[in-house]
Short mmCIF file of N, CA and C in Angstrom, two decimals:
data_model
loop_
_atom_site.label_atom_id
_atom_site.label_comp_id
_atom_site.label_asym_id
_atom_site.label_seq_id
_atom_site.Cartn_x
_atom_site.Cartn_y
_atom_site.Cartn_z
N MET O 1 146.53 54.06 212.77
CA MET O 1 146.75 55.46 212.54
C MET O 1 145.42 56.20 212.56
N VAL O 2 144.89 56.30 213.68
CA VAL O 2 143.65 57.01 213.87
C VAL O 2 143.98 58.49 213.95
N GLY O 3 143.20 59.35 213.30
CA GLY O 3 143.37 60.79 213.37
C GLY O 3 144.12 61.39 212.20
N LYS O 4 144.58 60.56 211.24
CA LYS O 4 145.27 61.12 210.09
C LYS O 4 144.31 61.93 209.23
N LYS O 5 143.09 61.45 209.10
CA LYS O 5 142.10 62.18 208.29
C LYS O 5 141.78 63.53 208.93
N GLY O 6 141.68 63.56 210.21
CA GLY O 6 141.39 64.82 210.91
C GLY O 6 142.53 65.82 210.76
N PHE O 7 143.77 65.32 210.87
CA PHE O 7 144.94 66.18 210.71
C PHE O 7 145.01 66.75 209.29
N LEU O 8 144.72 65.94 208.27
CA LEU O 8 144.73 66.41 206.88
C LEU O 8 143.66 67.47 206.63
N ARG O 9 142.51 67.27 207.26
CA ARG O 9 141.44 68.27 207.10
C ARG O 9 141.84 69.60 207.74
N ILE O 10 142.51 69.56 208.85
CA ILE O 10 142.97 70.79 209.51
C ILE O 10 144.00 71.48 208.64
N VAL O 11 144.93 70.73 208.05
CA VAL O 11 145.95 71.30 207.17
C VAL O 11 145.29 71.92 205.93
N GLU O 12 144.35 71.21 205.32
CA GLU O 12 143.64 71.74 204.15
C GLU O 12 142.88 73.02 204.49
N ALA O 13 142.21 73.03 205.62
CA ALA O 13 141.47 74.23 206.03
C ALA O 13 142.41 75.39 206.28
N SER O 14 143.57 75.12 206.89
CA SER O 14 144.55 76.18 207.15
C SER O 14 145.10 76.75 205.85
N ILE O 15 145.41 75.89 204.89
CA ILE O 15 145.89 76.36 203.58
C ILE O 15 144.81 77.19 202.89
N GLY O 16 143.57 76.76 202.96
CA GLY O 16 142.47 77.51 202.36
C GLY O 16 142.30 78.89 202.99
N ILE O 17 142.40 78.95 204.30
CA ILE O 17 142.26 80.23 205.01
C ILE O 17 143.42 81.16 204.64
N MET O 18 144.64 80.60 204.56
CA MET O 18 145.79 81.43 204.18
C MET O 18 145.65 81.94 202.75
N ALA O 19 145.11 81.13 201.85
CA ALA O 19 144.91 81.57 200.47
C ALA O 19 143.90 82.72 200.41
N ILE O 20 142.83 82.60 201.15
CA ILE O 20 141.81 83.66 201.17
C ILE O 20 142.38 84.94 201.78
N LEU O 21 143.09 84.83 202.89
CA LEU O 21 143.69 86.01 203.52
C LEU O 21 144.73 86.66 202.62
N GLY O 22 145.51 85.85 201.92
CA GLY O 22 146.50 86.39 200.98
C GLY O 22 145.84 87.16 199.86
N THR O 23 144.75 86.64 199.32
CA THR O 23 144.01 87.33 198.26
C THR O 23 143.44 88.64 198.78
N LEU O 24 142.85 88.62 199.97
CA LEU O 24 142.31 89.85 200.54
C LEU O 24 143.40 90.88 200.79
N LEU O 25 144.56 90.43 201.22
CA LEU O 25 145.68 91.34 201.45
C LEU O 25 146.15 91.98 200.15
N LEU O 26 146.25 91.20 199.09
CA LEU O 26 146.66 91.75 197.79
C LEU O 26 145.65 92.77 197.27
N VAL O 27 144.37 92.46 197.41
CA VAL O 27 143.33 93.38 196.95
C VAL O 27 143.37 94.67 197.75
N SER O 28 143.55 94.58 199.05
CA SER O 28 143.58 95.79 199.87
C SER O 28 144.82 96.62 199.61
N LEU O 29 145.95 96.00 199.29
CA LEU O 29 147.15 96.76 198.97
C LEU O 29 147.03 97.48 197.64
N GLN O 30 146.35 96.90 196.68
CA GLN O 30 146.17 97.54 195.38
C GLN O 30 145.23 98.72 195.47
N SER O 31 144.26 98.67 196.34
CA SER O 31 143.31 99.77 196.48
C SER O 31 143.70 100.68 197.64
N ASP O 32 144.96 100.67 198.03
CA ASP O 32 145.42 101.46 199.16
C ASP O 32 145.78 102.89 198.76
N ILE O 33 145.50 103.28 197.52
CA ILE O 33 145.77 104.63 197.07
C ILE O 33 144.80 105.56 197.78
N PRO O 34 145.27 106.60 198.41
CA PRO O 34 144.37 107.48 199.15
C PRO O 34 143.35 108.14 198.23
N ASP O 35 142.18 108.30 198.73
CA ASP O 35 141.09 108.88 197.96
C ASP O 35 140.72 110.22 198.59
N ILE O 36 140.38 111.19 197.77
CA ILE O 36 139.98 112.48 198.33
C ILE O 36 138.49 112.67 198.11
N ASP O 37 137.90 113.46 198.96
CA ASP O 37 136.50 113.80 198.80
C ASP O 37 136.43 115.00 197.86
N LEU O 38 136.09 114.74 196.61
CA LEU O 38 136.12 115.78 195.60
C LEU O 38 135.10 116.88 195.87
N THR O 39 134.01 116.54 196.50
CA THR O 39 132.96 117.53 196.72
C THR O 39 133.36 118.59 197.74
N GLU O 40 134.36 118.30 198.57
CA GLU O 40 134.79 119.27 199.57
C GLU O 40 136.09 119.97 199.20
N LYS O 41 137.05 119.24 198.66
CA LYS O 41 138.38 119.79 198.45
C LYS O 41 138.45 120.71 197.23
N ILE O 42 137.84 120.35 196.13
CA ILE O 42 137.99 121.10 194.88
C ILE O 42 137.35 122.49 194.96
N PRO O 43 136.13 122.65 195.46
CA PRO O 43 135.61 124.02 195.58
C PRO O 43 136.46 124.91 196.48
N ALA O 44 137.06 124.33 197.51
CA ALA O 44 137.93 125.12 198.39
C ALA O 44 139.18 125.59 197.64
N ILE O 45 139.68 124.77 196.74
CA ILE O 45 140.85 125.16 195.94
C ILE O 45 140.49 126.30 195.00
N LEU O 46 139.31 126.25 194.39
CA LEU O 46 138.88 127.34 193.51
C LEU O 46 138.66 128.63 194.30
N ASP O 47 138.16 128.52 195.51
CA ASP O 47 138.02 129.70 196.37
C ASP O 47 139.39 130.29 196.70
N GLU O 48 140.36 129.42 196.87
CA GLU O 48 141.71 129.87 197.16
C GLU O 48 142.30 130.65 195.97
N ILE O 49 141.98 130.22 194.76
CA ILE O 49 142.42 130.96 193.56
C ILE O 49 141.80 132.35 193.55
N ALA O 50 140.51 132.41 193.87
CA ALA O 50 139.81 133.69 193.85
C ALA O 50 140.37 134.65 194.91
N LYS O 51 140.92 134.11 195.98
CA LYS O 51 141.50 134.96 197.04
C LYS O 51 142.95 135.32 196.78
N ASN O 52 143.62 134.60 195.90
CA ASN O 52 145.02 134.86 195.57
C ASN O 52 145.07 136.03 194.58
N SER O 53 145.60 137.15 195.01
CA SER O 53 145.55 138.36 194.19
C SER O 53 146.33 138.21 192.88
N THR O 54 147.44 137.52 192.88
CA THR O 54 148.22 137.35 191.66
C THR O 54 147.47 136.52 190.63
N LEU O 55 146.96 135.37 191.05
CA LEU O 55 146.22 134.52 190.12
C LEU O 55 144.91 135.19 189.69
N ARG O 56 144.27 135.86 190.61
CA ARG O 56 143.01 136.53 190.29
C ARG O 56 143.24 137.59 189.21
N GLU O 57 144.29 138.38 189.34
CA GLU O 57 144.57 139.41 188.33
C GLU O 57 145.00 138.79 187.01
N ASP O 58 145.77 137.71 187.08
CA ASP O 58 146.16 137.03 185.84
C ASP O 58 144.94 136.53 185.08
N ILE O 59 143.99 135.97 185.80
CA ILE O 59 142.79 135.44 185.14
C ILE O 59 141.88 136.56 184.67
N ALA O 60 141.59 137.52 185.55
CA ALA O 60 140.59 138.55 185.24
C ALA O 60 141.11 139.66 184.34
N LEU O 61 142.39 139.99 184.43
CA LEU O 61 142.91 141.13 183.67
C LEU O 61 143.86 140.75 182.54
N ASN O 62 144.66 139.73 182.73
CA ASN O 62 145.73 139.43 181.77
C ASN O 62 145.43 138.29 180.82
N TYR O 63 144.43 137.47 181.11
CA TYR O 63 144.12 136.34 180.24
C TYR O 63 143.47 136.85 178.95
N ASN O 64 143.99 136.44 177.82
CA ASN O 64 143.52 136.93 176.53
C ASN O 64 142.86 135.79 175.76
N PHE O 65 141.68 136.05 175.21
CA PHE O 65 140.92 135.01 174.51
C PHE O 65 141.17 134.97 173.01
N ASN O 66 142.03 135.81 172.50
CA ASN O 66 142.36 135.76 171.07
C ASN O 66 143.10 134.46 170.77
N ARG O 67 142.87 133.92 169.60
CA ARG O 67 143.52 132.67 169.20
C ARG O 67 145.04 132.80 169.17
N GLU O 68 145.52 133.96 168.79
CA GLU O 68 146.97 134.17 168.67
C GLU O 68 147.62 134.49 170.01
N ALA O 69 146.84 134.72 171.03
CA ALA O 69 147.39 135.13 172.33
C ALA O 69 148.14 133.98 172.99
N ASP O 70 149.19 134.35 173.70
CA ASP O 70 149.99 133.37 174.41
C ASP O 70 149.68 133.47 175.90
N ASN O 71 148.86 132.54 176.39
CA ASN O 71 148.50 132.49 177.80
C ASN O 71 149.27 131.41 178.54
N SER O 72 150.37 130.96 177.97
CA SER O 72 151.08 129.82 178.54
C SER O 72 151.63 130.12 179.94
N GLN O 73 152.09 131.34 180.18
CA GLN O 73 152.62 131.68 181.51
C GLN O 73 151.52 131.63 182.57
N ILE O 74 150.36 132.16 182.23
CA ILE O 74 149.24 132.14 183.17
C ILE O 74 148.78 130.70 183.40
N ASN O 75 148.67 129.93 182.32
CA ASN O 75 148.26 128.53 182.45
C ASN O 75 149.25 127.74 183.29
N LEU O 76 150.53 128.03 183.14
CA LEU O 76 151.55 127.34 183.91
C LEU O 76 151.45 127.68 185.40
N LYS O 77 151.19 128.94 185.72
CA LYS O 77 151.00 129.34 187.12
C LYS O 77 149.81 128.60 187.74
N ILE O 78 148.72 128.55 186.99
CA ILE O 78 147.52 127.89 187.50
C ILE O 78 147.76 126.39 187.63
N GLU O 79 148.43 125.81 186.65
CA GLU O 79 148.74 124.37 186.68
C GLU O 79 149.61 124.04 187.90
N ASN O 80 150.61 124.86 188.18
CA ASN O 80 151.46 124.63 189.36
C ASN O 80 150.67 124.79 190.66
N PHE O 81 149.75 125.74 190.66
CA PHE O 81 148.89 125.94 191.83
C PHE O 81 148.06 124.69 192.10
N PHE O 82 147.44 124.15 191.04
CA PHE O 82 146.64 122.93 191.20
C PHE O 82 147.51 121.73 191.56
N LYS O 83 148.68 121.64 190.97
CA LYS O 83 149.57 120.50 191.20
C LYS O 83 149.97 120.40 192.67
N LYS O 84 150.16 121.53 193.33
CA LYS O 84 150.52 121.53 194.74
C LYS O 84 149.35 121.10 195.62
N ARG O 85 148.14 121.35 195.19
CA ARG O 85 146.98 121.09 196.03
C ARG O 85 146.25 119.79 195.69
N ILE O 86 146.40 119.31 194.47
CA ILE O 86 145.79 118.04 194.08
C ILE O 86 146.94 117.07 193.81
N SER O 87 147.44 116.51 194.86
CA SER O 87 148.60 115.62 194.72
C SER O 87 148.22 114.16 194.86
N THR O 88 146.94 113.85 194.84
CA THR O 88 146.48 112.48 194.96
C THR O 88 146.79 111.74 193.66
N PRO O 89 147.45 110.58 193.73
CA PRO O 89 147.87 109.90 192.52
C PRO O 89 146.75 109.32 191.67
N ASN O 90 145.58 109.10 192.24
CA ASN O 90 144.50 108.50 191.45
C ASN O 90 143.51 109.53 190.91
N VAL O 91 143.91 110.80 190.89
CA VAL O 91 143.03 111.86 190.40
C VAL O 91 143.75 112.65 189.30
N GLU O 92 143.05 112.87 188.21
CA GLU O 92 143.55 113.72 187.14
C GLU O 92 142.61 114.91 187.00
N TYR O 93 143.11 115.99 186.42
CA TYR O 93 142.31 117.20 186.31
C TYR O 93 142.78 118.02 185.12
N ASP O 94 141.93 118.94 184.72
CA ASP O 94 142.26 119.95 183.73
C ASP O 94 141.35 121.13 183.99
N PHE O 95 141.67 122.28 183.43
CA PHE O 95 140.87 123.46 183.70
C PHE O 95 140.68 124.26 182.41
N ALA O 96 139.69 125.12 182.46
CA ALA O 96 139.40 126.03 181.35
C ALA O 96 139.04 127.39 181.93
N ILE O 97 139.41 128.43 181.19
CA ILE O 97 139.07 129.80 181.59
C ILE O 97 138.23 130.39 180.48
N CYS O 98 137.15 131.05 180.85
CA CYS O 98 136.28 131.66 179.84
C CYS O 98 135.65 132.92 180.44
N LYS O 99 134.94 133.64 179.62
CA LYS O 99 134.21 134.82 180.10
C LYS O 99 133.07 134.34 180.99
N ALA O 100 132.66 135.19 181.92
CA ALA O 100 131.69 134.79 182.93
C ALA O 100 130.35 134.34 182.35
N GLU O 101 129.96 134.93 181.23
CA GLU O 101 128.65 134.60 180.66
C GLU O 101 128.70 133.43 179.69
N GLU O 102 129.88 132.90 179.40
CA GLU O 102 130.03 131.80 178.44
C GLU O 102 130.12 130.45 179.15
N LEU O 103 129.94 129.40 178.35
CA LEU O 103 130.15 128.05 178.86
C LEU O 103 131.63 127.70 178.71
N CYS O 104 132.20 127.16 179.76
CA CYS O 104 133.62 126.76 179.72
C CYS O 104 133.70 125.31 179.26
N ALA O 105 134.20 125.11 178.08
CA ALA O 105 134.36 123.75 177.56
C ALA O 105 135.82 123.34 177.66
N LEU O 106 136.03 122.09 177.95
CA LEU O 106 137.38 121.56 178.04
C LEU O 106 137.81 121.09 176.66
N GLU O 107 138.99 121.54 176.22
CA GLU O 107 139.46 121.18 174.88
C GLU O 107 139.77 119.70 174.76
N ASN O 108 140.47 119.13 175.72
CA ASN O 108 140.86 117.72 175.68
C ASN O 108 140.08 116.95 176.73
N PHE O 109 138.83 116.70 176.44
CA PHE O 109 137.98 116.01 177.40
C PHE O 109 138.41 114.54 177.52
N PRO O 110 138.48 113.98 178.72
CA PRO O 110 138.97 112.61 178.91
C PRO O 110 137.94 111.56 178.50
N LEU O 111 137.87 111.25 177.24
CA LEU O 111 136.87 110.30 176.73
C LEU O 111 137.18 108.86 177.10
N GLU O 112 138.44 108.54 177.40
CA GLU O 112 138.80 107.15 177.66
C GLU O 112 138.38 106.67 179.05
N TYR O 113 137.87 107.56 179.89
CA TYR O 113 137.48 107.17 181.23
C TYR O 113 135.98 106.92 181.28
N ASN O 114 135.63 105.80 181.90
CA ASN O 114 134.21 105.48 182.06
C ASN O 114 133.66 106.04 183.36
N GLU O 115 134.55 106.53 184.20
CA GLU O 115 134.14 107.08 185.48
C GLU O 115 133.49 108.45 185.29
N GLU O 116 132.98 108.98 186.37
CA GLU O 116 132.37 110.30 186.34
C GLU O 116 133.43 111.39 186.26
N VAL O 117 133.12 112.43 185.56
CA VAL O 117 133.98 113.61 185.50
C VAL O 117 133.25 114.71 186.26
N TYR O 118 133.88 115.21 187.32
CA TYR O 118 133.30 116.27 188.12
C TYR O 118 133.77 117.61 187.58
N SER O 119 132.91 118.60 187.63
CA SER O 119 133.32 119.93 187.21
C SER O 119 132.84 120.94 188.25
N TYR O 120 133.72 121.88 188.51
CA TYR O 120 133.43 122.96 189.44
C TYR O 120 133.89 124.25 188.79
N GLU O 121 133.16 125.31 189.07
CA GLU O 121 133.54 126.59 188.48
C GLU O 121 133.46 127.69 189.53
N ARG O 122 134.21 128.74 189.26
CA ARG O 122 134.26 129.89 190.17
C ARG O 122 134.43 131.14 189.33
N VAL O 123 133.63 132.14 189.60
CA VAL O 123 133.80 133.42 188.93
C VAL O 123 134.91 134.18 189.65
N VAL O 124 135.83 134.71 188.84
CA VAL O 124 136.97 135.44 189.36
C VAL O 124 136.93 136.84 188.79
N SER O 125 137.07 137.84 189.64
CA SER O 125 137.06 139.21 189.15
C SER O 125 138.15 140.01 189.85
N ALA O 126 138.57 141.07 189.20
CA ALA O 126 139.59 141.94 189.76
C ALA O 126 138.91 143.15 190.40
N VAL O 127 139.67 144.17 190.63
CA VAL O 127 139.13 145.38 191.24
C VAL O 127 138.23 146.09 190.24
N GLU O 128 137.06 146.51 190.66
CA GLU O 128 136.10 147.13 189.75
C GLU O 128 136.54 148.50 189.26
N THR O 129 137.45 149.13 189.94
CA THR O 129 137.87 150.48 189.54
C THR O 129 138.75 150.48 188.29
N LYS O 130 139.27 149.33 187.91
CA LYS O 130 140.11 149.28 186.71
C LYS O 130 139.22 149.29 185.47
N PRO O 131 139.59 150.05 184.45
CA PRO O 131 138.73 150.15 183.27
C PRO O 131 138.61 148.84 182.49
N GLU O 132 139.59 147.97 182.57
CA GLU O 132 139.54 146.72 181.83
C GLU O 132 138.89 145.59 182.65
N PHE O 133 138.15 145.96 183.67
CA PHE O 133 137.49 145.00 184.54
C PHE O 133 136.51 144.14 183.74
N GLU O 134 136.73 142.85 183.79
CA GLU O 134 135.81 141.91 183.14
C GLU O 134 135.86 140.60 183.92
N PRO O 135 134.78 140.23 184.58
CA PRO O 135 134.82 138.98 185.35
C PRO O 135 135.00 137.77 184.43
N ARG O 136 135.77 136.82 184.91
CA ARG O 136 136.04 135.59 184.17
C ARG O 136 135.62 134.41 185.03
N LYS O 137 135.59 133.28 184.39
CA LYS O 137 135.21 132.06 185.09
C LYS O 137 136.31 131.02 184.87
N ILE O 138 136.73 130.38 185.95
CA ILE O 138 137.66 129.26 185.83
C ILE O 138 136.88 128.00 186.20
N LYS O 139 136.98 127.02 185.34
CA LYS O 139 136.25 125.77 185.55
C LYS O 139 137.26 124.64 185.65
N LEU O 140 137.13 123.85 186.70
CA LEU O 140 138.05 122.75 186.96
C LEU O 140 137.30 121.44 186.74
N TYR O 141 137.89 120.58 185.92
CA TYR O 141 137.34 119.24 185.64
C TYR O 141 138.23 118.23 186.36
N VAL O 142 137.62 117.35 187.12
CA VAL O 142 138.36 116.37 187.91
C VAL O 142 137.75 114.99 187.68
N TRP O 143 138.63 113.97 187.53
CA TRP O 143 138.17 112.61 187.37
C TRP O 143 139.19 111.67 188.00
N ARG O 144 138.70 110.50 188.37
CA ARG O 144 139.57 109.49 188.96
C ARG O 144 140.18 108.65 187.82
N LYS O 145 141.45 108.30 187.99
CA LYS O 145 142.11 107.45 187.00
C LYS O 145 141.49 106.05 187.03
N ALA O 146 141.49 105.44 185.89
CA ALA O 146 140.93 104.08 185.80
C ALA O 146 141.87 103.06 186.38
#
């Protein structure tokens, strides 16, 4: 029975190659979640908010900074706007609105993530002829899910 050792080595090598390919396939399927380029997409979304007259007026004219104020309708509009444009499953985000000269801090900062948190901001203003004209800033915080 000459050649049995050679045949066994070929079978062993084939099983080893299949195990390696199977592992690579599993790893590639798990990381198959589409990734977005945050440096390009997020600033464009904030520019889109600044160009949207309804959202711009809601932020610049109707958003109230008093503690008792109910900004839930405005926040919901903005949240729905972001939800339509940031639909990548491995990205989470939150936003804050503040006066243009203030720092926009996020109330619920994602401390459980070790990844980087990106932040982008855009000054939003309404028509200057209105007496209640006051420029505001919307800041978007974006991070990848762990």
